[in-house]
Amino acid sequence: MRRVILLAASLSMVAALPLPATAAAGGQACPVADDLVQATFPMPNARSAAMAQRLDIAVVGSGSSMLAGKAGPDRAYPKQLESALAAQLPGVAVDVIVYARSQESASEQERSIVQLLAARKPSMVIWQTGTVDAIRVVDAEEFGSAVERGVAALQAQNVDVVLMNMQFSPRTQAMIAIGPYADQIRHLALQNSANLFDRLAVMKDWNERGTFDLSAETRSTDVAEEVHACIGKLLARLIVQGMATASHSNSPATE
């Protein structure tokens, strides 16, 4: 009982901390407007799992959930998220598993979610989607329907959902009409009480601030690794905040 109470207090304290303007990630600061990374809805399933000292998270995504090269898996945002959560939730075994395939649309990812739920049941799923559908010019409403079905399947199994939209890139912005798909994701997150990690807005903010030069063409993965490190840390903040919000909605008797 004492451990449970201490962890609940820890969650509340971490979530209340302001986001530092110079949160370091490999030497690179990760400033972001406070309102861009906020847990709008509680994450009770993740909180219950943390209270039981094990938090399993699945990342369902496409190519931008990964980084190339031998060291890519360790430097991509899922592993960075795992490390950040483990540091913020002492005593909790955190495991972030990646189910990501390049060039997979939302409808194809929806089928992966069904398979995921059949194979194992994580406490939370981070679903990154939108880019492939925009490239293929899939009807935006059909895209939205696939995402909504996937979210419903997850929530029916008591899985917390974080929706993540596409990356921001000045080089591709004029070539790919991502707006309708980003709008669908934002709308569905609100409609289905799922938290949104607005990667598009966060990366656009970084580009405008000059935090990262996202327009430069280079073979180096240094910038991509820094971006992934920042995303992992910000995702961890969002999740801990959502877990703390869930603790506030519970009565003392349930703790």
PDB file of C-alpha atoms in Angstrom:
ATOM      1  CA  MET A   1       0.000   0.000   0.000  1.00  0.00           C
ATOM      2  CA  ARG A   2       2.804   2.390   0.873  1.00  0.00           C
ATOM      3  CA  ARG A   3       4.520   1.765  -2.507  1.00  0.00           C
ATOM      4  CA  VAL A   4       1.257   2.440  -4.342  1.00  0.00           C
ATOM      5  CA  ILE A   5       0.726   5.723  -2.514  1.00  0.00           C
ATOM      6  CA  LEU A   6       4.321   6.810  -3.150  1.00  0.00           C
ATOM      7  CA  LEU A   7       4.071   6.017  -6.876  1.00  0.00           C
ATOM      8  CA  ALA A   8       0.792   7.927  -7.153  1.00  0.00           C
ATOM      9  CA  ALA A   9       2.418  10.927  -5.487  1.00  0.00           C
ATOM     10  CA  SER A  10       5.416  10.603  -7.803  1.00  0.00           C
ATOM     11  CA  LEU A  11       3.179  10.632 -10.880  1.00  0.00           C
ATOM     12  CA  SER A  12       1.461  13.797  -9.706  1.00  0.00           C
ATOM     13  CA  MET A  13       4.745  15.550  -8.977  1.00  0.00           C
ATOM     14  CA  VAL A  14       6.331  14.648 -12.324  1.00  0.00           C
ATOM     15  CA  ALA A  15       3.272  15.747 -14.292  1.00  0.00           C
ATOM     16  CA  ALA A  16       3.200  19.073 -12.483  1.00  0.00           C
ATOM     17  CA  LEU A  17       6.757  19.973 -13.435  1.00  0.00           C
ATOM     18  CA  PRO A  18       7.037  22.671 -16.130  1.00  0.00           C
ATOM     19  CA  LEU A  19       8.614  21.578 -19.402  1.00  0.00           C
ATOM     20  CA  PRO A  20      12.142  22.990 -19.366  1.00  0.00           C
ATOM     21  CA  ALA A  21      13.016  25.210 -22.306  1.00  0.00           C
ATOM     22  CA  THR A  22      16.433  23.572 -22.521  1.00  0.00           C
ATOM     23  CA  ALA A  23      15.605  19.915 -21.934  1.00  0.00           C
ATOM     24  CA  ALA A  24      18.749  18.323 -23.322  1.00  0.00           C
ATOM     25  CA  ALA A  25      18.686  15.435 -25.747  1.00  0.00           C
ATOM     26  CA  GLY A  26      22.169  14.509 -26.851  1.00  0.00           C
ATOM     27  CA  GLY A  27      23.256  18.115 -26.398  1.00  0.00           C
ATOM     28  CA  GLN A  28      20.339  19.505 -28.390  1.00  0.00           C
ATOM     29  CA  ALA A  29      17.650  21.523 -26.601  1.00  0.00           C
ATOM     30  CA  CYS A  30      14.000  20.548 -27.086  1.00  0.00           C
ATOM     31  CA  PRO A  31      11.990  23.735 -26.508  1.00  0.00           C
ATOM     32  CA  VAL A  32       8.305  23.491 -27.327  1.00  0.00           C
ATOM     33  CA  ALA A  33       5.221  25.537 -26.554  1.00  0.00           C
ATOM     34  CA  ASP A  34       3.542  24.121 -23.426  1.00  0.00           C
ATOM     35  CA  ASP A  35       0.148  23.766 -25.096  1.00  0.00           C
ATOM     36  CA  LEU A  36       1.552  21.472 -27.809  1.00  0.00           C
ATOM     37  CA  VAL A  37       2.252  18.600 -25.414  1.00  0.00           C
ATOM     38  CA  GLN A  38      -0.660  18.164 -23.036  1.00  0.00           C
ATOM     39  CA  ALA A  39      -2.589  15.088 -21.870  1.00  0.00           C
ATOM     40  CA  THR A  40      -6.209  16.008 -22.496  1.00  0.00           C
ATOM     41  CA  PHE A  41      -7.578  12.704 -21.219  1.00  0.00           C
ATOM     42  CA  PRO A  42      -6.619  10.403 -18.322  1.00  0.00           C
ATOM     43  CA  MET A  43      -4.730   7.150 -18.953  1.00  0.00           C
ATOM     44  CA  PRO A  44      -6.163   4.803 -16.305  1.00  0.00           C
ATOM     45  CA  ASN A  45      -4.952   1.555 -17.852  1.00  0.00           C
ATOM     46  CA  ALA A  46      -1.357   2.727 -17.991  1.00  0.00           C
ATOM     47  CA  ARG A  47      -1.638   3.960 -14.420  1.00  0.00           C
ATOM     48  CA  SER A  48      -3.010   0.622 -13.195  1.00  0.00           C
ATOM     49  CA  ALA A  49      -0.201  -1.190 -14.989  1.00  0.00           C
ATOM     50  CA  ALA A  50       2.418   1.093 -13.413  1.00  0.00           C
ATOM     51  CA  MET A  51       0.902   0.463  -9.998  1.00  0.00           C
ATOM     52  CA  ALA A  52       1.406  -3.244 -10.683  1.00  0.00           C
ATOM     53  CA  GLN A  53       5.057  -2.415 -11.498  1.00  0.00           C
ATOM     54  CA  ARG A  54       4.947  -3.312 -15.206  1.00  0.00           C
ATOM     55  CA  LEU A  55       4.015  -1.012 -18.073  1.00  0.00           C
ATOM     56  CA  ASP A  56       3.815  -2.506 -21.574  1.00  0.00           C
ATOM     57  CA  ILE A  57       3.439  -0.066 -24.461  1.00  0.00           C
ATOM     58  CA  ALA A  58       3.126  -0.920 -28.147  1.00  0.00           C
ATOM     59  CA  VAL A  59       4.043   1.518 -30.911  1.00  0.00           C
ATOM     60  CA  VAL A  60       2.102   0.888 -34.115  1.00  0.00           C
ATOM     61  CA  GLY A  61       3.581   2.895 -36.944  1.00  0.00           C
ATOM     62  CA  SER A  62       5.304   3.105 -40.279  1.00  0.00           C
ATOM     63  CA  GLY A  63       8.805   4.058 -41.387  1.00  0.00           C
ATOM     64  CA  SER A  64       9.065   7.252 -39.322  1.00  0.00           C
ATOM     65  CA  SER A  65       8.817   5.215 -36.111  1.00  0.00           C
ATOM     66  CA  MET A  66      12.224   3.778 -36.961  1.00  0.00           C
ATOM     67  CA  LEU A  67      15.747   4.940 -37.770  1.00  0.00           C
ATOM     68  CA  ALA A  68      18.084   3.317 -40.250  1.00  0.00           C
ATOM     69  CA  GLY A  69      21.376   1.685 -39.371  1.00  0.00           C
ATOM     70  CA  LYS A  70      22.603  -0.777 -36.805  1.00  0.00           C
ATOM     71  CA  ALA A  71      22.098   1.652 -33.930  1.00  0.00           C
ATOM     72  CA  GLY A  72      18.729   2.858 -35.286  1.00  0.00           C
ATOM     73  CA  PRO A  73      16.446   0.859 -32.956  1.00  0.00           C
ATOM     74  CA  ASP A  74      18.233   2.167 -29.859  1.00  0.00           C
ATOM     75  CA  ARG A  75      18.051   5.786 -31.022  1.00  0.00           C
ATOM     76  CA  ALA A  76      14.529   5.871 -32.427  1.00  0.00           C
ATOM     77  CA  TYR A  77      11.797   7.459 -30.315  1.00  0.00           C
ATOM     78  CA  PRO A  78      10.249   4.198 -28.975  1.00  0.00           C
ATOM     79  CA  LYS A  79      13.490   3.253 -27.196  1.00  0.00           C
ATOM     80  CA  GLN A  80      14.007   6.862 -26.089  1.00  0.00           C
ATOM     81  CA  LEU A  81      10.478   6.797 -24.677  1.00  0.00           C
ATOM     82  CA  GLU A  82      11.201   3.562 -22.814  1.00  0.00           C
ATOM     83  CA  SER A  83      14.319   5.052 -21.221  1.00  0.00           C
ATOM     84  CA  ALA A  84      12.582   8.295 -20.266  1.00  0.00           C
ATOM     85  CA  LEU A  85       9.630   6.506 -18.671  1.00  0.00           C
ATOM     86  CA  ALA A  86      11.885   4.107 -16.779  1.00  0.00           C
ATOM     87  CA  ALA A  87      13.744   7.100 -15.322  1.00  0.00           C
ATOM     88  CA  GLN A  88      10.514   8.826 -14.286  1.00  0.00           C
ATOM     89  CA  LEU A  89       8.794   5.717 -12.918  1.00  0.00           C
ATOM     90  CA  PRO A  90      11.320   4.066 -10.576  1.00  0.00           C
ATOM     91  CA  GLY A  91      10.410   0.509  -9.679  1.00  0.00           C
ATOM     92  CA  VAL A  92       8.271   0.063 -12.798  1.00  0.00           C
ATOM     93  CA  ALA A  93       9.460  -2.308 -15.545  1.00  0.00           C
ATOM     94  CA  VAL A  94       8.780  -0.411 -18.779  1.00  0.00           C
ATOM     95  CA  ASP A  95       8.728  -2.279 -22.089  1.00  0.00           C
ATOM     96  CA  VAL A  96       8.055  -0.469 -25.380  1.00  0.00           C
ATOM     97  CA  ILE A  97       7.541  -2.831 -28.310  1.00  0.00           C
ATOM     98  CA  VAL A  98       7.462  -1.606 -31.915  1.00  0.00           C
ATOM     99  CA  TYR A  99       5.065  -2.919 -34.548  1.00  0.00           C
ATOM    100  CA  ALA A 100       6.115  -0.765 -37.481  1.00  0.00           C
ATOM    101  CA  ARG A 101       6.291  -1.495 -41.190  1.00  0.00           C
ATOM    102  CA  SER A 102       7.291   0.958 -43.895  1.00  0.00           C
ATOM    103  CA  GLN A 103       4.597   2.055 -46.338  1.00  0.00           C
ATOM    104  CA  GLU A 104       1.709   0.712 -44.246  1.00  0.00           C
ATOM    105  CA  SER A 105      -1.579   2.618 -44.450  1.00  0.00           C
ATOM    106  CA  ALA A 106      -4.043   3.146 -41.608  1.00  0.00           C
ATOM    107  CA  SER A 107      -6.309   0.338 -42.823  1.00  0.00           C
ATOM    108  CA  GLU A 108      -3.307  -2.019 -42.916  1.00  0.00           C
ATOM    109  CA  GLN A 109      -2.238  -0.841 -39.463  1.00  0.00           C
ATOM    110  CA  GLU A 110      -5.764  -1.493 -38.231  1.00  0.00           C
ATOM    111  CA  ARG A 111      -5.317  -5.158 -39.147  1.00  0.00           C
ATOM    112  CA  SER A 112      -1.978  -5.146 -37.307  1.00  0.00           C
ATOM    113  CA  ILE A 113      -3.786  -3.854 -34.222  1.00  0.00           C
ATOM    114  CA  VAL A 114      -6.238  -6.759 -34.337  1.00  0.00           C
ATOM    115  CA  GLN A 115      -3.275  -9.156 -34.534  1.00  0.00           C
ATOM    116  CA  LEU A 116      -1.527  -7.314 -31.718  1.00  0.00           C
ATOM    117  CA  LEU A 117      -4.507  -7.661 -29.409  1.00  0.00           C
ATOM    118  CA  ALA A 118      -4.739 -11.355 -30.230  1.00  0.00           C
ATOM    119  CA  ALA A 119      -1.062 -11.920 -29.448  1.00  0.00           C
ATOM    120  CA  ARG A 120      -0.655  -9.750 -26.358  1.00  0.00           C
ATOM    121  CA  LYS A 121      -2.419  -6.963 -24.534  1.00  0.00           C
ATOM    122  CA  PRO A 122      -0.380  -3.831 -23.841  1.00  0.00           C
ATOM    123  CA  SER A 123      -1.680  -1.214 -21.447  1.00  0.00           C
ATOM    124  CA  MET A 124      -1.181   1.491 -24.064  1.00  0.00           C
ATOM    125  CA  VAL A 125      -0.801   1.796 -27.811  1.00  0.00           C
ATOM    126  CA  ILE A 126       0.843   4.762 -29.521  1.00  0.00           C
ATOM    127  CA  TRP A 127      -0.528   4.794 -33.053  1.00  0.00           C
ATOM    128  CA  GLN A 128       1.515   6.828 -35.532  1.00  0.00           C
ATOM    129  CA  THR A 129      -0.228   7.185 -38.884  1.00  0.00           C
ATOM    130  CA  GLY A 130      -1.249   9.487 -41.735  1.00  0.00           C
ATOM    131  CA  THR A 131       1.775   9.936 -43.982  1.00  0.00           C
ATOM    132  CA  VAL A 132       1.332   6.836 -46.129  1.00  0.00           C
ATOM    133  CA  ASP A 133      -2.360   7.579 -46.658  1.00  0.00           C
ATOM    134  CA  ALA A 134      -1.518  11.141 -47.698  1.00  0.00           C
ATOM    135  CA  ILE A 135       1.080   9.908 -50.189  1.00  0.00           C
ATOM    136  CA  ARG A 136      -1.398   7.405 -51.637  1.00  0.00           C
ATOM    137  CA  VAL A 137      -4.148  10.066 -51.656  1.00  0.00           C
ATOM    138  CA  VAL A 138      -6.482   7.744 -49.755  1.00  0.00           C
ATOM    139  CA  ASP A 139      -9.878   9.336 -49.200  1.00  0.00           C
ATOM    140  CA  ALA A 140      -9.551  11.271 -45.929  1.00  0.00           C
ATOM    141  CA  GLU A 141     -12.862  10.001 -44.590  1.00  0.00           C
ATOM    142  CA  GLU A 142     -11.883   6.404 -45.353  1.00  0.00           C
ATOM    143  CA  PHE A 143      -8.618   7.047 -43.526  1.00  0.00           C
ATOM    144  CA  GLY A 144     -10.562   8.440 -40.568  1.00  0.00           C
ATOM    145  CA  SER A 145     -12.898   5.443 -40.506  1.00  0.00           C
ATOM    146  CA  ALA A 146      -9.923   3.044 -40.335  1.00  0.00           C
ATOM    147  CA  VAL A 147      -8.384   4.989 -37.465  1.00  0.00           C
ATOM    148  CA  GLU A 148     -11.699   5.137 -35.619  1.00  0.00           C
ATOM    149  CA  ARG A 149     -12.183   1.373 -35.939  1.00  0.00           C
ATOM    150  CA  GLY A 150      -8.692   0.742 -34.642  1.00  0.00           C
ATOM    151  CA  VAL A 151      -9.149   3.073 -31.679  1.00  0.00           C
ATOM    152  CA  ALA A 152     -12.485   1.446 -30.845  1.00  0.00           C
ATOM    153  CA  ALA A 153     -10.912  -2.031 -30.925  1.00  0.00           C
ATOM    154  CA  LEU A 154      -8.169  -0.928 -28.551  1.00  0.00           C
ATOM    155  CA  GLN A 155     -10.442   0.875 -26.121  1.00  0.00           C
ATOM    156  CA  ALA A 156     -12.825  -2.081 -26.048  1.00  0.00           C
ATOM    157  CA  GLN A 157      -9.904  -4.086 -24.634  1.00  0.00           C
ATOM    158  CA  ASN A 158      -9.131  -1.416 -22.003  1.00  0.00           C
ATOM    159  CA  VAL A 159      -6.047  -0.141 -23.800  1.00  0.00           C
ATOM    160  CA  ASP A 160      -5.135   3.547 -23.535  1.00  0.00           C
ATOM    161  CA  VAL A 161      -4.547   5.160 -26.928  1.00  0.00           C
ATOM    162  CA  VAL A 162      -2.195   7.942 -27.977  1.00  0.00           C
ATOM    163  CA  LEU A 163      -2.617   9.033 -31.587  1.00  0.00           C
ATOM    164  CA  MET A 164       0.440  10.509 -33.296  1.00  0.00           C
ATOM    165  CA  ASN A 165       0.243  12.312 -36.609  1.00  0.00           C
ATOM    166  CA  MET A 166       2.849  12.750 -39.322  1.00  0.00           C
ATOM    167  CA  GLN A 167       6.225  14.460 -39.311  1.00  0.00           C
ATOM    168  CA  PHE A 168       6.683  18.043 -40.486  1.00  0.00           C
ATOM    169  CA  SER A 169       9.055  18.530 -43.407  1.00  0.00           C
ATOM    170  CA  PRO A 170       9.384  21.808 -45.342  1.00  0.00           C
ATOM    171  CA  ARG A 171      10.679  19.826 -48.328  1.00  0.00           C
ATOM    172  CA  THR A 172       7.576  17.662 -48.656  1.00  0.00           C
ATOM    173  CA  GLN A 173       4.929  20.052 -47.364  1.00  0.00           C
ATOM    174  CA  ALA A 174       4.219  21.436 -50.831  1.00  0.00           C
ATOM    175  CA  MET A 175       4.168  17.988 -52.447  1.00  0.00           C
ATOM    176  CA  ILE A 176       1.918  16.053 -50.057  1.00  0.00           C
ATOM    177  CA  ALA A 177      -1.481  17.300 -48.879  1.00  0.00           C
ATOM    178  CA  ILE A 178      -1.281  16.170 -45.258  1.00  0.00           C
ATOM    179  CA  GLY A 179      -3.781  18.686 -43.863  1.00  0.00           C
ATOM    180  CA  PRO A 180      -6.993  16.614 -44.218  1.00  0.00           C
ATOM    181  CA  TYR A 181      -5.362  13.599 -42.563  1.00  0.00           C
ATOM    182  CA  ALA A 182      -3.956  15.629 -39.687  1.00  0.00           C
ATOM    183  CA  ASP A 183      -7.418  17.161 -39.204  1.00  0.00           C
ATOM    184  CA  GLN A 184      -8.974  13.698 -39.082  1.00  0.00           C
ATOM    185  CA  ILE A 185      -6.515  12.554 -36.425  1.00  0.00           C
ATOM    186  CA  ARG A 186      -7.084  15.621 -34.262  1.00  0.00           C
ATOM    187  CA  HIS A 187     -10.865  15.270 -34.574  1.00  0.00           C
ATOM    188  CA  LEU A 188     -10.854  11.542 -33.814  1.00  0.00           C
ATOM    189  CA  ALA A 189      -8.620  12.005 -30.788  1.00  0.00           C
ATOM    190  CA  LEU A 190     -11.103  14.431 -29.245  1.00  0.00           C
ATOM    191  CA  GLN A 191     -14.158  12.452 -30.326  1.00  0.00           C
ATOM    192  CA  ASN A 192     -12.843   9.206 -28.855  1.00  0.00           C
ATOM    193  CA  SER A 193     -11.169  10.578 -25.706  1.00  0.00           C
ATOM    194  CA  ALA A 194      -7.735   9.539 -26.964  1.00  0.00           C
ATOM    195  CA  ASN A 195      -4.703  11.676 -26.272  1.00  0.00           C
ATOM    196  CA  LEU A 196      -2.948  13.254 -29.230  1.00  0.00           C
ATOM    197  CA  PHE A 197       0.773  13.694 -29.660  1.00  0.00           C
ATOM    198  CA  ASP A 198       0.741  16.383 -32.332  1.00  0.00           C
ATOM    199  CA  ARG A 199       4.106  15.560 -33.887  1.00  0.00           C
ATOM    200  CA  LEU A 200       3.304  17.730 -36.902  1.00  0.00           C
ATOM    201  CA  ALA A 201       2.785  20.854 -34.780  1.00  0.00           C
ATOM    202  CA  VAL A 202       5.728  20.090 -32.497  1.00  0.00           C
ATOM    203  CA  MET A 203       8.171  19.657 -35.388  1.00  0.00           C
ATOM    204  CA  LYS A 204       6.810  22.717 -37.159  1.00  0.00           C
ATOM    205  CA  ASP A 205       7.392  24.684 -33.953  1.00  0.00           C
ATOM    206  CA  TRP A 206      10.970  23.385 -33.800  1.00  0.00           C
ATOM    207  CA  ASN A 207      11.573  24.351 -37.407  1.00  0.00           C
ATOM    208  CA  GLU A 208      10.242  27.872 -36.859  1.00  0.00           C
ATOM    209  CA  ARG A 209      12.295  28.313 -33.685  1.00  0.00           C
ATOM    210  CA  GLY A 210      15.421  27.091 -35.444  1.00  0.00           C
ATOM    211  CA  THR A 211      15.782  24.249 -32.940  1.00  0.00           C
ATOM    212  CA  PHE A 212      16.257  21.824 -35.802  1.00  0.00           C
ATOM    213  CA  ASP A 213      16.979  22.568 -39.453  1.00  0.00           C
ATOM    214  CA  LEU A 214      14.401  20.260 -41.021  1.00  0.00           C
ATOM    215  CA  SER A 215      14.942  21.557 -44.548  1.00  0.00           C
ATOM    216  CA  ALA A 216      18.601  20.574 -44.882  1.00  0.00           C
ATOM    217  CA  GLU A 217      19.430  17.664 -47.148  1.00  0.00           C
ATOM    218  CA  THR A 218      22.088  15.435 -45.614  1.00  0.00           C
ATOM    219  CA  ARG A 219      23.085  11.783 -45.437  1.00  0.00           C
ATOM    220  CA  SER A 220      23.827  12.136 -41.732  1.00  0.00           C
ATOM    221  CA  THR A 221      21.250  10.819 -39.272  1.00  0.00           C
ATOM    222  CA  ASP A 222      22.357  13.207 -36.519  1.00  0.00           C
ATOM    223  CA  VAL A 223      19.353  15.543 -36.793  1.00  0.00           C
ATOM    224  CA  ALA A 224      16.916  12.637 -37.065  1.00  0.00           C
ATOM    225  CA  GLU A 225      18.408  11.083 -33.931  1.00  0.00           C
ATOM    226  CA  GLU A 226      18.078  14.368 -32.028  1.00  0.00           C
ATOM    227  CA  VAL A 227      14.465  14.726 -33.162  1.00  0.00           C
ATOM    228  CA  HIS A 228      13.669  11.170 -32.062  1.00  0.00           C
ATOM    229  CA  ALA A 229      15.334  11.749 -28.695  1.00  0.00           C
ATOM    230  CA  CYS A 230      13.181  14.829 -28.127  1.00  0.00           C
ATOM    231  CA  ILE A 231      10.012  13.068 -29.226  1.00  0.00           C
ATOM    232  CA  GLY A 232      10.711  10.216 -26.820  1.00  0.00           C
ATOM    233  CA  LYS A 233      11.107  12.620 -23.903  1.00  0.00           C
ATOM    234  CA  LEU A 234       7.998  14.616 -24.780  1.00  0.00           C
ATOM    235  CA  LEU A 235       5.937  11.447 -25.201  1.00  0.00           C
ATOM    236  CA  ALA A 236       7.054  10.321 -21.751  1.00  0.00           C
ATOM    237  CA  ARG A 237       5.905  13.639 -20.315  1.00  0.00           C
ATOM    238  CA  LEU A 238       2.520  13.296 -21.995  1.00  0.00           C
ATOM    239  CA  ILE A 239       2.049   9.750 -20.703  1.00  0.00           C
ATOM    240  CA  VAL A 240       3.062  10.494 -17.122  1.00  0.00           C
ATOM    241  CA  GLN A 241       0.747  13.492 -17.138  1.00  0.00           C
ATOM    242  CA  GLY A 242      -2.146  11.338 -18.374  1.00  0.00           C
ATOM    243  CA  MET A 243      -1.431   8.736 -15.711  1.00  0.00           C
ATOM    244  CA  ALA A 244      -1.400  11.412 -13.014  1.00  0.00           C
ATOM    245  CA  THR A 245      -4.701  12.788 -14.314  1.00  0.00           C
ATOM    246  CA  ALA A 246      -6.165   9.295 -13.966  1.00  0.00           C
ATOM    247  CA  SER A 247      -5.012   9.147 -10.341  1.00  0.00           C
ATOM    248  CA  HIS A 248      -6.878  12.374  -9.592  1.00  0.00           C
ATOM    249  CA  SER A 249     -10.130  10.850 -10.858  1.00  0.00           C
ATOM    250  CA  ASN A 250      -9.824   7.813  -8.585  1.00  0.00           C
ATOM    251  CA  SER A 251     -11.107   7.742  -5.040  1.00  0.00           C
ATOM    252  CA  PRO A 252      -8.622   7.108  -2.187  1.00  0.00           C
ATOM    253  CA  ALA A 253     -10.305   3.774  -1.567  1.00  0.00           C
ATOM    254  CA  THR A 254      -9.139   2.455  -4.938  1.00  0.00           C
ATOM    255  CA  GLU A 255      -5.522   3.285  -4.158  1.00  0.00           C
TER     256      GLU A 255
END
